[in-house]
Each structure stands twice: as structure tokens, then as C-alpha cells.
Coordinates of C-alpha atoms and ligand atoms in Angstrom, one line a residue:
M152 CA 71.1 111.0 95.7
S153 CA 68.1 108.8 96.2
M154 CA 67.9 105.8 98.4
P155 CA 65.8 102.7 98.1
D156 CA 62.7 102.7 100.2
A157 CA 63.0 101.5 103.7
Q158 CA 61.2 98.5 105.2
D159 CA 57.9 100.2 105.8
G160 CA 57.9 101.9 102.4
A161 CA 58.9 105.3 103.8
P162 CA 61.9 106.6 101.9
V163 CA 65.0 107.2 103.9
T164 CA 65.8 110.2 101.8
D165 CA 63.5 113.2 102.3
G166 CA 65.3 115.9 100.5
A167 CA 68.7 117.3 99.8
G168 CA 70.5 118.5 102.9
S169 CA 68.0 116.9 105.3
P170 CA 69.3 114.8 108.3
A171 CA 68.2 111.6 106.4
E172 CA 70.2 112.6 103.3
A173 CA 73.2 113.3 105.5
A174 CA 72.8 110.0 107.3
G175 CA 72.5 108.2 104.0
Q176 CA 75.8 109.6 102.6
R177 CA 78.0 108.5 105.5
P178 CA 78.9 104.9 106.1
V179 CA 77.6 102.7 108.8
L180 CA 79.9 100.1 110.5
V181 CA 77.8 96.9 110.4
I182 CA 78.8 94.3 113.0
N183 CA 77.7 90.7 113.1
A184 CA 79.3 89.3 116.2
G185 CA 79.0 85.6 117.0
S186 CA 80.4 83.6 119.9
S187 CA 83.7 82.9 118.1
S188 CA 83.6 85.1 115.1
L189 CA 83.0 88.7 114.1
K190 CA 82.0 89.9 110.7
Y191 CA 82.0 93.6 109.8
Q192 CA 81.4 95.8 106.9
L193 CA 81.7 99.6 106.4
V194 CA 78.8 100.3 104.0
V195 CA 77.3 103.6 102.8
A196 CA 73.6 103.4 103.5
G197 CA 72.5 105.6 100.6
S198 CA 74.3 103.7 97.8
G199 CA 75.1 100.3 99.4
T200 CA 78.7 100.9 98.5
S201 CA 81.0 98.7 100.6
L202 CA 84.2 100.5 101.7
A203 CA 85.7 97.5 103.6
T204 CA 84.7 94.1 104.8
G205 CA 86.2 91.9 107.5
L206 CA 86.0 88.6 109.2
I207 CA 87.6 87.8 112.5
E208 CA 87.5 84.1 113.3
R209 CA 88.5 81.7 116.0
I210 CA 87.9 84.2 118.8
G211 CA 88.8 82.5 122.1
L212 CA 90.6 79.6 120.4
D213 CA 94.4 79.0 120.1
E214 CA 94.9 80.7 116.7
G215 CA 92.8 83.6 115.7
R216 CA 92.6 84.8 112.1
A217 CA 91.4 88.2 110.7
T218 CA 90.8 89.1 107.1
H219 CA 90.2 92.7 106.1
T220 CA 89.3 93.4 102.5
V221 CA 89.6 96.8 100.9
D222 CA 89.4 97.4 97.1
G223 CA 89.3 93.7 96.5
Q224 CA 92.5 93.1 98.3
G225 CA 92.5 90.9 101.4
H226 CA 94.9 91.5 104.4
V227 CA 95.3 88.5 106.7
L228 CA 96.4 88.7 110.3
E229 CA 97.1 85.6 112.4
Q230 CA 97.4 85.9 116.1
E231 CA 95.7 84.8 119.3
I232 CA 92.3 86.6 119.8
P233 CA 91.3 85.6 123.3
D234 CA 88.0 87.5 123.5
H235 CA 85.7 90.1 121.9
T236 CA 87.7 93.0 123.4
A237 CA 90.8 91.7 121.5
A238 CA 88.6 91.2 118.4
F239 CA 87.7 94.9 118.4
E240 CA 91.4 95.8 118.9
V241 CA 92.1 93.8 115.8
L242 CA 89.3 95.5 113.9
T243 CA 90.5 99.0 114.7
A244 CA 94.1 97.9 113.9
Q245 CA 93.0 96.6 110.5
F246 CA 91.3 99.8 109.6
R247 CA 94.3 101.8 110.9
D248 CA 96.8 99.8 108.9
H249 CA 94.9 99.1 105.7
G250 CA 92.2 101.8 105.6
P251 CA 89.9 103.3 105.1
D252 CA 90.7 105.6 108.0
L253 CA 87.8 105.4 110.4
Q254 CA 88.2 109.0 111.6
E255 CA 88.0 110.2 108.0
A256 CA 85.3 107.8 106.9
A257 CA 83.3 109.1 110.0
P258 CA 80.7 106.4 110.3
V259 CA 77.3 107.8 111.3
A260 CA 76.5 104.8 113.5
I261 CA 77.3 101.2 114.3
G262 CA 74.6 98.7 113.2
H263 CA 74.6 95.5 115.2
R264 CA 72.9 92.3 113.9
V265 CA 71.0 90.7 116.7
V266 CA 69.4 87.4 116.1
H267 CA 66.5 87.3 118.6
G268 CA 64.5 90.3 119.6
G269 CA 61.6 88.3 121.1
A270 CA 58.3 90.1 121.0
K271 CA 59.9 93.1 122.6
F272 CA 61.5 94.5 119.5
A273 CA 59.3 95.0 116.4
S274 CA 61.8 97.3 114.8
T275 CA 65.4 98.6 114.9
V276 CA 66.3 100.4 118.2
L277 CA 69.0 102.7 119.5
I278 CA 71.0 100.8 122.1
D279 CA 71.0 102.0 125.6
D280 CA 71.3 100.4 129.1
E281 CA 67.6 99.4 129.1
V282 CA 67.9 97.8 125.6
L283 CA 71.0 95.9 126.7
K284 CA 69.2 94.6 129.8
T285 CA 66.3 93.4 127.7
L286 CA 68.6 91.7 125.3
R287 CA 70.2 89.8 128.2
R288 CA 66.8 88.7 129.4
L289 CA 66.1 87.4 125.9
V290 CA 69.1 85.1 125.9
P291 CA 67.1 81.9 126.8
L292 CA 65.2 82.4 123.5
A293 CA 68.5 82.2 121.4
P294 CA 71.2 80.7 123.7
L295 CA 73.5 80.0 120.7
H296 CA 73.3 83.4 119.1
N297 CA 72.4 86.3 121.3
P298 CA 75.3 86.0 123.8
G299 CA 77.8 86.6 121.0
N300 CA 75.7 89.4 119.6
I301 CA 75.6 91.0 123.1
A302 CA 79.4 90.6 123.7
G303 CA 79.9 92.4 120.4
I304 CA 77.6 95.3 121.5
E305 CA 79.2 95.6 124.9
V306 CA 82.8 95.9 123.5
A307 CA 81.6 98.2 120.6
L308 CA 80.1 100.6 123.2
E309 CA 83.4 100.7 125.0
T310 CA 85.5 101.0 121.8
F311 CA 83.3 103.6 120.1
P312 CA 81.6 105.5 122.9
D313 CA 80.8 108.5 120.8
L314 CA 79.0 106.7 118.0
P315 CA 75.2 105.9 118.1
Q316 CA 74.8 102.2 118.1
V317 CA 71.6 100.4 116.9
A318 CA 70.4 96.9 117.1
V319 CA 68.8 95.4 114.0
F320 CA 66.9 92.1 114.7
D321 CA 66.5 89.1 112.6
T322 CA 63.1 88.6 114.2
A323 CA 61.7 92.2 113.9
F324 CA 60.5 91.9 110.3
H325 CA 58.2 89.0 111.3
Q326 CA 56.5 90.9 114.2
S327 CA 53.8 91.8 111.6
M328 CA 52.7 88.2 111.5
P329 CA 49.1 87.8 112.7
P330 CA 48.3 85.8 115.9
A331 CA 46.9 82.9 113.7
A332 CA 50.3 82.5 112.1
Y333 CA 52.6 82.9 115.2
T334 CA 50.5 81.1 117.9
Y335 CA 51.4 77.5 118.8
A336 CA 48.6 75.2 120.0
I337 CA 50.3 74.6 123.4
P338 CA 49.3 75.3 127.0
L339 CA 48.5 78.9 127.8
S340 CA 51.0 79.0 130.7
W341 CA 53.9 78.2 128.3
R342 CA 52.8 81.0 125.9
Q343 CA 52.2 83.5 128.7
T344 CA 55.1 82.8 131.1
F345 CA 57.8 81.8 128.6
N346 CA 56.7 83.8 125.5
I347 CA 56.6 80.6 123.4
R348 CA 55.5 81.4 119.9
S349 CA 56.8 81.6 116.4
Y350 CA 59.2 84.5 115.8
G351 CA 60.9 83.8 112.5
F352 CA 64.4 84.8 111.4
H353 CA 66.5 86.1 108.5
G354 CA 64.2 89.2 108.7
T355 CA 66.7 91.6 107.2
S356 CA 67.2 89.3 104.2
H357 CA 63.5 88.7 103.7
S358 CA 62.9 92.5 103.9
Y359 CA 65.6 93.4 101.5
V360 CA 64.8 90.7 98.9
S361 CA 61.1 91.2 98.9
R362 CA 61.6 95.0 98.4
R363 CA 64.1 94.4 95.5
T364 CA 61.7 91.8 94.0
A365 CA 58.9 94.4 93.9
E366 CA 61.3 96.9 92.3
L367 CA 62.3 94.3 89.7
L368 CA 58.7 93.5 89.0
G369 CA 57.9 97.2 88.7
T370 CA 55.0 97.0 91.1
P371 CA 54.5 99.0 94.3
L372 CA 55.8 97.1 97.3
E373 CA 52.5 97.7 99.1
E374 CA 50.7 95.8 96.3
T375 CA 53.2 93.0 95.8
N376 CA 53.0 89.5 97.3
V377 CA 56.2 87.5 97.4
V378 CA 57.4 84.2 98.8
V379 CA 61.1 84.6 99.6
L380 CA 63.3 81.5 99.8
H381 CA 66.4 82.3 101.8
L382 CA 68.5 79.2 101.2
G383 CA 72.0 79.3 102.8
N384 CA 73.5 77.3 105.6
G385 CA 70.4 78.4 107.5
A386 CA 67.3 78.5 105.4
S387 CA 63.8 80.0 105.8
A388 CA 60.8 80.8 103.6
C389 CA 58.7 83.9 104.1
A390 CA 55.4 85.0 102.8
V391 CA 55.6 88.8 102.3
E392 CA 52.3 90.6 101.7
G393 CA 52.7 94.2 100.6
G394 CA 56.1 94.5 102.2
R395 CA 55.0 92.8 105.5
S396 CA 55.9 89.3 106.7
V397 CA 52.6 87.4 107.3
D398 CA 54.2 83.9 107.8
T399 CA 57.5 82.2 107.8
S400 CA 58.9 78.7 108.1
M401 CA 61.2 79.2 111.1
G402 CA 59.5 79.5 114.5
L403 CA 60.7 79.9 118.1
S404 CA 64.3 79.0 117.2
P405 CA 66.2 78.8 113.9
L406 CA 65.7 75.1 113.8
G407 CA 62.3 74.8 112.3
G408 CA 61.0 74.8 108.7
L409 CA 63.3 73.9 105.8
V410 CA 66.1 71.4 105.8
M411 CA 69.4 73.2 106.5
G412 CA 73.2 72.5 106.6
T413 CA 73.2 71.0 110.1
R414 CA 69.6 71.6 111.2
P415 CA 66.6 69.4 110.5
G416 CA 63.8 71.8 110.0
D417 CA 60.3 70.6 110.8
L418 CA 60.0 67.4 113.0
D419 CA 57.4 65.6 114.8
P420 CA 57.1 67.3 118.3
G421 CA 57.1 63.8 119.9
L422 CA 60.7 63.2 118.8
P423 CA 62.6 64.4 122.0
A424 CA 60.5 62.3 124.4
H425 CA 60.7 59.3 122.1
M426 CA 64.5 59.5 121.7
S427 CA 64.8 59.9 125.4
R428 CA 62.7 56.8 126.0
V429 CA 64.4 54.6 123.5
S430 CA 68.0 55.8 123.8
G431 CA 68.3 57.6 127.1
M432 CA 69.5 60.7 125.2
T433 CA 69.5 63.8 127.3
L434 CA 68.1 67.2 126.3
P435 CA 71.5 68.9 125.8
E436 CA 72.5 65.9 123.6
F437 CA 69.3 66.3 121.7
D438 CA 69.8 70.1 121.3
H439 CA 73.4 69.5 120.1
A440 CA 72.3 66.9 117.5
L441 CA 69.5 69.1 116.1
N442 CA 71.8 72.2 115.9
K443 CA 75.0 70.6 114.7
E444 CA 74.5 67.1 113.4
S445 CA 71.3 67.1 111.5
G446 CA 70.1 68.4 108.1
L447 CA 72.3 67.8 105.0
K448 CA 75.2 66.7 107.3
A449 CA 73.0 63.9 108.7
L450 CA 71.6 62.9 105.3
A451 CA 74.6 63.1 103.0
G452 CA 77.7 63.4 105.3
S453 CA 78.4 67.1 104.4
S454 CA 76.6 70.3 105.5
D455 CA 77.9 72.0 102.4
F456 CA 75.4 72.0 99.6
R457 CA 78.0 72.2 96.9
E458 CA 79.7 69.1 98.2
V459 CA 76.3 67.3 98.4
M460 CA 75.7 68.2 94.8
D461 CA 79.1 66.8 93.8
L462 CA 78.3 63.6 95.6
R463 CA 74.9 63.4 94.0
D464 CA 76.5 64.0 90.5
S465 CA 78.8 61.0 91.3
G466 CA 75.8 58.8 91.9
D467 CA 75.9 58.8 95.7
P468 CA 72.4 57.5 96.8
D469 CA 72.5 59.4 100.2
A470 CA 73.2 62.7 98.5
E471 CA 70.4 61.9 96.0
L472 CA 68.0 61.4 98.8
A473 CA 69.2 64.5 100.7
F474 CA 68.5 66.6 97.6
D475 CA 65.1 65.1 97.2
V476 CA 64.2 65.8 100.9
V477 CA 65.4 69.4 100.6
V478 CA 63.3 69.9 97.5
H479 CA 60.2 68.2 98.9
R480 CA 60.3 70.3 102.0
L481 CA 60.8 73.5 100.0
V482 CA 57.8 72.6 97.7
R483 CA 55.6 71.9 100.7
H484 CA 56.5 75.3 102.4
L485 CA 56.2 77.2 99.1
G486 CA 52.8 75.8 98.5
A487 CA 51.6 76.5 102.0
L488 CA 52.9 80.1 102.0
A489 CA 51.4 80.8 98.6
L490 CA 48.0 79.8 100.0
V491 CA 48.6 81.9 103.1
L492 CA 49.1 84.9 100.8
G493 CA 46.0 84.1 98.7
R494 CA 47.5 85.8 95.7
L495 CA 51.1 85.3 94.6
D496 CA 53.1 87.7 92.4
A497 CA 56.6 86.3 92.6
V498 CA 58.9 83.7 94.2
A499 CA 62.5 85.0 95.0
F500 CA 65.5 82.8 95.6
T501 CA 68.4 84.1 97.7
A502 CA 71.5 83.3 99.8
G503 CA 74.3 80.8 99.0
I504 CA 72.2 78.0 97.6
G505 CA 69.3 80.1 96.3
E506 CA 71.6 82.4 94.4
N507 CA 74.0 79.7 93.0
S508 CA 72.1 76.4 92.4
P509 CA 70.1 76.4 89.2
E510 CA 69.5 72.6 89.8
L511 CA 67.7 73.3 93.1
R512 CA 65.7 76.2 91.7
A513 CA 64.7 74.1 88.7
A514 CA 63.7 71.2 90.9
V515 CA 61.5 73.4 93.1
L516 CA 59.9 75.5 90.4
G517 CA 59.4 72.5 88.2
R518 CA 56.9 71.4 90.8
A519 CA 55.3 74.9 91.2
G520 CA 53.2 74.8 88.0
L521 CA 50.1 74.7 90.1
L522 CA 51.0 78.2 91.4
G523 CA 51.4 79.6 87.9
V524 CA 55.2 79.7 87.8
E525 CA 56.7 78.8 84.4
L526 CA 60.5 78.4 84.6
D527 CA 62.7 79.9 81.9
E528 CA 65.3 77.2 81.8
Q529 CA 67.9 79.2 79.9
A530 CA 67.6 82.2 82.2
N531 CA 67.8 80.0 85.2
A532 CA 70.9 78.1 84.0
G533 CA 72.7 81.4 83.3
A534 CA 71.5 83.5 86.2
R535 CA 74.1 85.8 87.6
G536 CA 73.1 88.5 90.1
E537 CA 69.5 89.8 89.9
T538 CA 67.8 87.7 87.2
R539 CA 64.2 87.0 86.2
I540 CA 64.1 83.2 85.8
S541 CA 60.5 82.8 84.8
T542 CA 59.2 83.1 81.2
P543 CA 57.7 86.4 80.1
D544 CA 54.3 84.8 80.1
S545 CA 54.5 83.2 83.5
A546 CA 51.5 84.2 85.6
V547 CA 53.8 84.3 88.7
A548 CA 57.3 85.6 88.3
A549 CA 60.4 84.0 89.7
F550 CA 63.7 85.8 90.4
V551 CA 67.2 85.3 91.8
V552 CA 67.9 88.2 94.1
P553 CA 71.2 88.2 95.9
T554 CA 70.6 89.2 99.5
N555 CA 72.5 92.1 101.1
E556 CA 71.9 91.9 104.8
E557 CA 74.7 94.4 105.6
W558 CA 73.2 97.1 103.4
E559 CA 69.8 96.5 104.9
I560 CA 71.2 96.9 108.4
A561 CA 73.0 100.1 107.3
L562 CA 69.7 101.4 105.8
E563 CA 67.8 100.6 109.0
A564 CA 70.5 102.4 111.1
A565 CA 70.4 105.5 108.8
R566 CA 66.6 105.5 108.8
L567 CA 66.4 105.3 112.6
L568 CA 69.0 108.1 113.0
A569 CA 67.2 110.3 110.5
N570 CA 63.9 109.9 112.4
H571 CA 65.5 110.7 115.8
Ligands
LIG106 P1 75.3 81.1 102.9 O1 74.9 80.6 104.3 O2 74.3 82.0 102.4 O3 76.7 81.6 102.8 O4 75.2 79.8 102.0 C1 76.1 78.7 102.2 C2 75.6 77.5 101.3 O5 75.6 77.9 99.9 C3 76.5 76.3 101.4 O6 75.8 75.1 101.6 C4 77.2 76.3 100.1 O7 77.6 75.0 99.6 C5 76.1 76.9 99.2 N1 76.7 77.4 97.9 C6 77.6 78.4 97.8 N2 78.0 78.5 96.4 C7 77.3 77.5 95.8 C8 77.2 77.1 94.4 N3 78.0 77.7 93.5 N4 76.4 76.0 94.1 C9 75.7 75.4 95.0 N5 75.7 75.8 96.4 C10 76.5 76.8 96.7

């Protein structure tokens, strides 16, 4: 069995019967724990085969809901799920009742998605007490995300004490950015004392999609330059040079860059002080508005891109403007990242919007002629799964590449264990 190359180009598989081969054949239990939800997937690192997926929602709220899907069949459980300990009890019960049997499946590890690894973690790590302590120290960098991730890790360590557990960071892939890309022009004491800089997010997705794009192009990853546009509820663009992130649109927090479902992307840094002066708005209010009330929701009344497109189709002027703002911001970032790369081989669209909206892809690529991208309208309109959407003669290729963050996390976990 062969495995796709890992992030740094080193194959996970190094020969039949080797530890890497063995690690790749067994599944990894991938956990993505948020403050009120827990997503999981049992996935075989070597093949990407998903054996079961699950979503536990409304943790800590009145009525919890858990969906466990095996062989395309969903099993729903509704009960109170007061905390993450209860969520893991539900997870093990779902596996016990609906399979696959976790003992028999014998996961080789648990791979935890962790949003922010700061500058401390440039790659996947095996979780121990020291790592957990560092993660807790990093909470101020991602107050909305890291606490949920940490709660998931703490309970998983109690629930599965015999399994190796690894942390895979959204930020790690971007630790290859050069100082010129990640440094903010702000006072030295902020940068030194509080580690204020650009970190970038969606790293597992950018890593997976850029690697698949090179494979689809048929060129070695080390020689391929790609701009990946991860466009989902959260969105970011990344310039990937030879498999390494060299710049990305998100920065210190997942608020910067592109326009998102409820987040604004780039703003004038003078805005918080200005709003405070003119409206008396407090910083927590401002934080809430930028995380939950901005983006598509602020412009068009819905954070859901599909709904915005339906409104736009019905002639709604706010939805029309929202679409134009989204496209304009994308074009601006695509152009900037292409220049950062110096030479561009491909543009890749991924995540909910990137994979499913031919209108958006056409609007962006229709304005990317300067870069040498020529859209194949028919291929774009009919794209399902991995698809080349540029003409055969296009100087720069364009692709739709469905992301697979769970598989990437499983690969990372298997690779780490194989090298241990
Ligand atoms: P994600 O965060 O990757 O799950 O992406 C969620 C976003 O993808 C939401 O804004 C959805 O409206 C959008 N989306 C999902 N399916 C489609 C579709 N068929 N057409 C347009 N947007 C879609």
C-alpha cells in the first residue's frame, strides 16, 4: 500500500512491514472539539478511508444531539450533554452501539485539531503535560477556539489513556512564512512581549489541497507554486511555494483577510478606536460584532453563502453587493499572493463555497486573466470533486480540490508515530 506524501514531501510509507506502514494501515480517531460541539472521524491514514464520522452538538446546552454515521447510515441520539466528559461518553456509546467496535478497529492514535499553536508549534506534536501547559498559555491568542480544543484533549486523555494523542495545529503549516510576511509594523514591545504577528489558519487544508493540486498537475510538490483559496464559513487564501506556506490572508486571529460568513476580513486598524469614540462601544462588544455579526451576515442578512446567492438571484441589492465585495476581496488577495510567489502554477478552490459555487469561481477567475488563468466555463459549471476548471492552454491552471482536513490530521498523526 502506498500513501500520499506527507506535508514536507517525505513519504509516510517507507516499506512493507515498517512502523510507518503499520501506522498507515490502522485508523486514527480524529477529534475536532469546540466549546459546544465535537466532531470526530475514524479514518485510515494510509487510504483516507473513513470508517465512521460523528457530530456531537449543543454541549452544555439544554438539549444535546449526537449523530454517528457508519456506511452512510446516520444514528441520532438526543439527550442532555452537559460537558465534554459527557460528550466522550456519548462518543464511546455510539461506537459501541453502532460500530465499528473501537477495540477491534484498534486506532493507532488520536489526532486532535488545535486551532492556534502560536510560534511554539511548527509541526504536529505528541501531547504530554508540557504540551498541554503550553496550549493553556496560548489561550489568549485564540480565546474562542483553543479552550474547546483543550477540553477535548483533557477528556480524551482520561477516556483513552493508552492511546498516543497528537495535536495538529491550524497554524503550524504557516510557520514557514518568512519574517517579512509575518511581521506587523507595530511597536517592538507588542511583538516581543505578546508575540503579536501573523500566524495564519486552515493549515491542514492548505497543506492537503496544495499537495493534491501538485499531484493533479503532475509536477513535483517542491517545484509547484499554488494559491489555495479555502472558502467556507471561515475563509483564507494561502501562497504555497514548493509545498511551504510563504504568506496567507489570515493573521493573528481568524478574523483577517477575506470576507467570511460572520467575520469581516481586512479592516482599517483605526476602526476599534473610532467606533469607541463615536458610539461608546466597548472592546468586548466590538470583538463580538467582528466575530459573530459581520461578513456576509452584516452585508446580506445571512451568513450562509447559498442563501445569499438565492437572495442575489431574486434581485436583492444587498446580496448583490455582498457577492461583489466577496469577489473583490478575493481578487485583491489572489493578485497579491501571486506576486508574492513570483511564479504561479495553479489556483485551487476548496471548502463549502470554493467546492460548490461555480458562480463565485467564475467571477474570481474571470478577473484573473492578468495572471494567465483562462477559465473553462463548461468544466467549471459541471465540476464535481477534483476537477481542472482551466482550459488546456491556460498558462496557469485552476482546480477544484475538495479538502479533507480529517485525512490530513490522520496522516500527520501516523507520520509522527512512524518517526518516533
Ligand atoms: P464550510 O465551512 O466549508 O462547511 O462551508 C460552508 C459554506 O459553504 C456556507 O456558506 C454554505 O452556504 C456554502 N455552501 C455549501 N454548499 C454550497 C453550494 N452548493 N453552493 C454555494 N455555497 C455552498
